[in-house]
Amino acid sequence: MPFINYASREITCKLVYYGPGLCGKTTNLQWIYENTQQDAKGKMVTLATEAERTLFFDLLPLSLGTIRGFKTRFQLYTVPGQIFYDASRKLILKGADGVAFVADSQSARHEANIESLRNLQTNLRENGLDIETIPYVLQLNKRDLPTALPAEEMVKALQFRGEPVFEAVAPKGIGVVETLKALVKQSLARLKAGTPA
Ligand SMILES: Nc1nc2c(ncn2[C@@H]2O[C@H](COP(=O)(O)OP(=O)(O)OP(=O)(O)O)[C@@H](O)[C@H]2O)c(=O)[nH]1
Ligand SMILES: [Mg+2]
C-alpha cells in the first residue's frame, strides 16, 4: 500500500521496474532522470558493477504534483535482472505499489522474458502482493533492433491480464514516459478508490 503521511501531507508510492538482465530497466530510469526538471527529482542512486549491470537496485525519487492536497512522491526502483540476484529482486518488490515489466524484444531473449515474468509472479506472491490487481504495465523495449520479434507475438506470450502495453526504445526515450504515466495513473486510481472523499 502507498505510504500516506498525514502530518506532512505526503503520499509515497513505490514503483518497480522488473525484467530480465539487460532488457533496459536502468536505461528507463536514466532517461527519466535526465529529462525531468530539477525540482521534481531527487538524487538517482545506482548500485552497479563496473560493467554497468545493476548489483542491487537503482532508485529514482520523483515528485509528481498534488492530489487532494497531498504531495505525491514516487520512488522508482529497478531490480537486478541477472538470474542469480533473486534474493535482491524479492526484497526490492516488498511493499511495491506498482510494477512495470520491461521485456527485451530481441528474439534471443524471448525465453528470458518468459522466465523473468514467472519469477516476478512468484516473488509478488511470496511478498503477499496480488499479481492480478497490483498496478501493472508491460513495456516492449528495444523495438529499434533488427532482431526484434513482432509486437503481437510478444503480447501473446507476455500479456496476462489485459494490461497496457508500450513499445519502447529506452535510450531515445521512446515509450518511456508513456510507460511511467500509465503506471502512475493506475496507482493513483487505486489510491483514490481506497481514500475516503
Ligand atoms: N538498441 C537498444 N539498446 C538498449 C535499449 N534499451 C537499453 N539498451 C541497452 O541495453 C544495455 C542494458 O541496458 P540496462 O538498462 O543497463 O539493462 P538492465 O535491464 O538495467 O540490466 P540489469 O541491470 O543487468 O538487469 C545498455 O547497453 C543499454 O544502452 C533499446 O531500446 N535499444
Ligand atoms: Mg540495471
CSV table of C-alpha atoms and ligand atoms in Angstrom, one decimal:
chain,number,residue,atom,x,y,z
A,1,MET,CA,0.0,0.0,0.0
A,2,PRO,CA,1.1,3.6,-0.6
A,3,PHE,CA,2.6,5.3,2.4
A,4,ILE,CA,0.4,8.2,3.5
A,5,ASN,CA,1.9,10.7,5.9
A,6,TYR,CA,-1.0,12.9,7.2
A,7,ALA,CA,1.3,15.2,9.2
A,8,SER,CA,3.4,16.3,6.2
A,9,ARG,CA,0.6,15.6,3.7
A,10,GLU,CA,2.6,13.4,1.5
A,11,ILE,CA,1.8,10.1,-0.3
A,12,THR,CA,4.7,7.9,-1.3
A,13,CYS,CA,4.3,5.2,-3.9
A,14,LYS,CA,6.9,2.5,-4.8
A,15,LEU,CA,7.1,1.5,-8.4
A,16,VAL,CA,9.3,-1.3,-9.5
A,17,TYR,CA,10.8,-1.9,-13.0
A,18,TYR,CA,11.2,-5.6,-13.4
A,19,GLY,CA,12.6,-7.8,-16.3
A,20,PRO,CA,15.4,-9.9,-17.5
A,21,GLY,CA,19.1,-8.9,-17.5
A,22,LEU,CA,20.0,-6.1,-19.9
A,23,CYS,CA,16.4,-5.5,-21.0
A,24,GLY,CA,16.7,-1.8,-20.3
A,25,LYS,CA,15.3,-1.2,-16.8
A,26,THR,CA,18.2,1.1,-15.7
A,27,THR,CA,18.1,2.9,-19.1
A,28,ASN,CA,14.4,3.8,-18.4
A,29,LEU,CA,15.2,5.4,-15.1
A,30,GLN,CA,18.3,7.2,-16.6
A,31,TRP,CA,16.2,8.7,-19.4
A,32,ILE,CA,13.6,9.8,-16.9
A,33,TYR,CA,16.3,11.3,-14.7
A,34,GLU,CA,17.9,13.2,-17.5
A,35,ASN,CA,14.7,14.5,-18.8
A,36,THR,CA,13.0,15.6,-15.6
A,37,GLN,CA,13.3,19.1,-14.3
A,38,GLN,CA,15.5,19.6,-11.2
A,39,ASP,CA,12.8,20.4,-8.7
A,40,ALA,CA,10.8,17.3,-9.5
A,41,LYS,CA,13.5,14.8,-8.9
A,42,GLY,CA,15.8,13.6,-6.2
A,43,LYS,CA,19.2,12.1,-6.4
A,44,MET,CA,19.4,8.9,-8.5
A,45,VAL,CA,21.0,6.1,-6.6
A,46,THR,CA,22.7,3.4,-8.7
A,47,LEU,CA,24.4,0.4,-7.3
A,48,ALA,CA,26.0,-1.2,-10.3
A,49,THR,CA,29.0,-3.3,-11.3
A,50,GLU,CA,31.8,-2.0,-13.4
A,51,ALA,CA,30.1,-3.4,-16.4
A,52,GLU,CA,27.0,-1.3,-15.5
A,53,ARG,CA,24.9,-4.3,-14.5
A,54,THR,CA,22.6,-3.5,-11.6
A,55,LEU,CA,24.0,-5.1,-8.5
A,56,PHE,CA,21.2,-4.4,-6.0
A,57,PHE,CA,18.9,-1.7,-7.3
A,58,ASP,CA,18.6,1.7,-8.8
A,59,LEU,CA,16.4,4.3,-7.1
A,60,LEU,CA,15.0,7.5,-8.6
A,61,PRO,CA,12.7,9.6,-6.4
A,62,LEU,CA,10.2,11.8,-8.3
A,63,SER,CA,7.6,14.4,-7.1
A,64,LEU,CA,4.6,14.4,-9.5
A,65,GLY,CA,2.3,17.1,-8.2
A,66,THR,CA,-0.5,17.2,-5.7
A,67,ILE,CA,-3.6,15.1,-5.3
A,68,ARG,CA,-6.3,16.4,-2.8
A,69,GLY,CA,-3.8,18.5,-1.1
A,70,PHE,CA,-1.3,15.7,-0.7
A,71,LYS,CA,2.1,15.8,-2.4
A,72,THR,CA,2.7,12.7,-4.4
A,73,ARG,CA,6.1,11.2,-4.3
A,74,PHE,CA,7.1,8.2,-6.4
A,75,GLN,CA,10.1,6.0,-5.8
A,76,LEU,CA,11.2,4.3,-9.0
A,77,TYR,CA,13.2,1.2,-8.4
A,78,THR,CA,14.8,-1.3,-10.8
A,79,VAL,CA,15.8,-4.8,-9.8
A,80,PRO,CA,18.9,-6.6,-10.9
A,81,GLY,CA,17.9,-8.8,-13.9
A,82,GLN,CA,20.6,-11.4,-13.7
A,83,ILE,CA,19.2,-14.7,-12.6
A,84,PHE,CA,21.4,-15.2,-9.6
A,85,TYR,CA,20.2,-12.0,-7.8
A,86,ASP,CA,16.8,-13.4,-7.0
A,87,ALA,CA,17.0,-12.6,-3.3
A,88,SER,CA,17.6,-8.9,-4.1
A,89,ARG,CA,14.7,-8.9,-6.5
A,90,LYS,CA,12.3,-10.4,-3.9
A,91,LEU,CA,13.4,-7.8,-1.3
A,92,ILE,CA,13.0,-4.9,-3.7
A,93,LEU,CA,9.5,-6.0,-4.6
A,94,LYS,CA,8.4,-5.8,-0.9
A,95,GLY,CA,5.7,-3.2,-0.5
A,96,ALA,CA,5.6,-2.4,-4.2
A,97,ASP,CA,2.6,-0.3,-5.3
A,98,GLY,CA,3.1,-0.9,-9.0
A,99,VAL,CA,5.2,-2.9,-11.4
A,100,ALA,CA,6.4,-2.2,-15.0
A,101,PHE,CA,7.6,-5.3,-16.7
A,102,VAL,CA,10.3,-4.4,-19.2
A,103,ALA,CA,10.6,-7.1,-21.9
A,104,ASP,CA,13.6,-7.3,-24.3
A,105,SER,CA,12.3,-7.6,-27.9
A,106,GLN,CA,15.2,-9.5,-29.2
A,107,SER,CA,14.2,-12.9,-30.3
A,108,ALA,CA,17.1,-14.5,-28.5
A,109,ARG,CA,15.7,-13.1,-25.2
A,110,HIS,CA,12.2,-14.5,-25.6
A,111,GLU,CA,12.7,-17.3,-23.1
A,112,ALA,CA,14.4,-14.9,-20.7
A,113,ASN,CA,11.4,-12.6,-20.8
A,114,ILE,CA,9.1,-15.5,-20.0
A,115,GLU,CA,11.3,-16.8,-17.2
A,116,SER,CA,11.5,-13.3,-15.7
A,117,LEU,CA,7.8,-12.9,-15.8
A,118,ARG,CA,7.3,-16.2,-14.0
A,119,ASN,CA,9.9,-15.1,-11.5
A,120,LEU,CA,8.0,-11.8,-11.0
A,121,GLN,CA,4.8,-13.7,-10.4
A,122,THR,CA,6.4,-15.9,-7.8
A,123,ASN,CA,8.1,-13.1,-6.0
A,124,LEU,CA,5.0,-11.0,-5.9
A,125,ARG,CA,3.1,-13.9,-4.4
A,126,GLU,CA,5.8,-14.5,-1.9
A,127,ASN,CA,5.6,-10.9,-0.8
A,128,GLY,CA,1.8,-11.2,-0.4
A,129,LEU,CA,1.1,-9.0,-3.4
A,130,ASP,CA,-1.7,-9.8,-5.8
A,131,ILE,CA,-0.4,-10.2,-9.4
A,132,GLU,CA,-4.0,-9.7,-10.7
A,133,THR,CA,-4.7,-6.4,-9.1
A,134,ILE,CA,-1.4,-4.6,-8.5
A,135,PRO,CA,-1.0,-1.7,-10.9
A,136,TYR,CA,0.9,-3.2,-13.8
A,137,VAL,CA,2.1,-2.3,-17.3
A,138,LEU,CA,4.1,-4.2,-20.0
A,139,GLN,CA,6.8,-2.4,-21.9
A,140,LEU,CA,8.3,-4.0,-25.0
A,141,ASN,CA,11.7,-2.4,-25.1
A,142,LYS,CA,14.5,-2.4,-27.8
A,143,ARG,CA,12.0,-2.1,-30.7
A,144,ASP,CA,14.8,-0.5,-32.7
A,145,LEU,CA,16.8,-3.7,-33.1
A,146,PRO,CA,16.6,-5.7,-36.3
A,147,THR,CA,16.1,-9.0,-34.3
A,148,ALA,CA,13.0,-7.6,-32.5
A,149,LEU,CA,10.1,-10.0,-32.5
A,150,PRO,CA,6.8,-8.8,-33.8
A,151,ALA,CA,5.0,-6.9,-31.0
A,152,GLU,CA,1.9,-9.1,-31.4
A,153,GLU,CA,3.8,-12.2,-30.8
A,154,MET,CA,5.3,-10.8,-27.6
A,155,VAL,CA,2.0,-9.5,-26.4
A,156,LYS,CA,0.5,-13.0,-26.9
A,157,ALA,CA,3.3,-14.6,-24.8
A,158,LEU,CA,3.6,-12.0,-22.1
A,159,GLN,CA,0.4,-10.1,-21.5
A,160,PHE,CA,-1.7,-11.9,-18.9
A,161,ARG,CA,-4.3,-9.6,-17.6
A,162,GLY,CA,-5.1,-7.1,-20.4
A,163,GLU,CA,-2.5,-4.7,-19.0
A,164,PRO,CA,-1.5,-1.7,-21.1
A,165,VAL,CA,1.4,-2.4,-23.5
A,166,PHE,CA,4.0,0.2,-24.6
A,167,GLU,CA,6.6,-0.2,-27.3
A,168,ALA,CA,9.8,1.4,-26.4
A,169,VAL,CA,13.4,2.4,-27.3
A,170,ALA,CA,14.5,3.4,-23.8
A,171,PRO,CA,17.8,5.2,-24.7
A,172,LYS,CA,15.8,7.5,-27.0
A,173,GLY,CA,13.0,8.0,-24.6
A,174,ILE,CA,10.5,6.4,-26.9
A,175,GLY,CA,7.7,4.9,-24.8
A,176,VAL,CA,9.4,5.7,-21.5
A,177,VAL,CA,7.2,8.4,-20.2
A,178,GLU,CA,4.1,6.6,-21.6
A,179,THR,CA,5.0,3.5,-19.5
A,180,LEU,CA,5.6,5.6,-16.4
A,181,LYS,CA,2.4,7.6,-16.8
A,182,ALA,CA,0.3,4.6,-17.2
A,183,LEU,CA,1.7,3.0,-14.1
A,184,VAL,CA,1.3,6.3,-12.1
A,185,LYS,CA,-2.3,6.6,-13.4
A,186,GLN,CA,-3.2,3.1,-12.2
A,187,SER,CA,-1.5,3.7,-8.8
A,188,LEU,CA,-3.3,7.0,-8.2
A,189,ALA,CA,-6.7,5.5,-9.3
A,190,ARG,CA,-6.2,2.8,-6.8
A,191,LEU,CA,-5.3,5.3,-4.1
A,192,LYS,CA,-8.4,7.4,-4.9
A,193,ALA,CA,-10.6,4.3,-4.7
A,194,GLY,CA,-9.2,3.5,-1.3
A,195,THR,CA,-9.3,7.0,0.2
A,196,PRO,CA,-12.5,8.5,1.6
A,197,ALA,CA,-13.6,11.6,-0.3
B,1,LIG,N1,19.4,-0.8,-29.0
B,1,LIG,C1,18.8,-0.6,-27.8
B,1,LIG,N2,19.6,-0.8,-26.7
B,1,LIG,C2,19.0,-0.6,-25.5
B,1,LIG,C3,17.7,-0.3,-25.3
B,1,LIG,N3,17.4,-0.2,-24.0
B,1,LIG,C4,18.6,-0.4,-23.4
B,1,LIG,N4,19.5,-0.7,-24.3
B,1,LIG,C5,20.9,-1.0,-24.0
B,1,LIG,O1,21.0,-2.3,-23.3
B,1,LIG,C6,22.0,-2.4,-22.3
B,1,LIG,C7,21.5,-2.8,-21.0
B,1,LIG,O2,20.6,-1.8,-20.5
B,1,LIG,P1,20.3,-1.6,-19.0
B,1,LIG,O3,19.3,-0.5,-18.8
B,1,LIG,O4,21.6,-1.5,-18.2
B,1,LIG,O5,19.7,-3.0,-18.6
B,1,LIG,P2,19.1,-3.5,-17.2
B,1,LIG,O6,17.7,-4.1,-17.5
B,1,LIG,O7,19.1,-2.4,-16.2
B,1,LIG,O8,20.1,-4.7,-16.9
B,1,LIG,P3,20.4,-5.4,-15.4
B,1,LIG,O9,20.8,-4.2,-14.5
B,1,LIG,O10,21.6,-6.3,-15.6
B,1,LIG,O11,19.2,-6.1,-15.0
B,1,LIG,C8,22.7,-1.0,-22.3
B,1,LIG,O12,23.8,-1.0,-23.2
B,1,LIG,C9,21.6,-0.1,-23.0
B,1,LIG,O13,22.1,1.0,-23.6
B,1,LIG,C10,16.9,-0.1,-26.5
B,1,LIG,O14,15.7,0.2,-26.5
B,1,LIG,N5,17.5,-0.3,-27.7
B,2,MG,MG,20.0,-2.3,-14.4
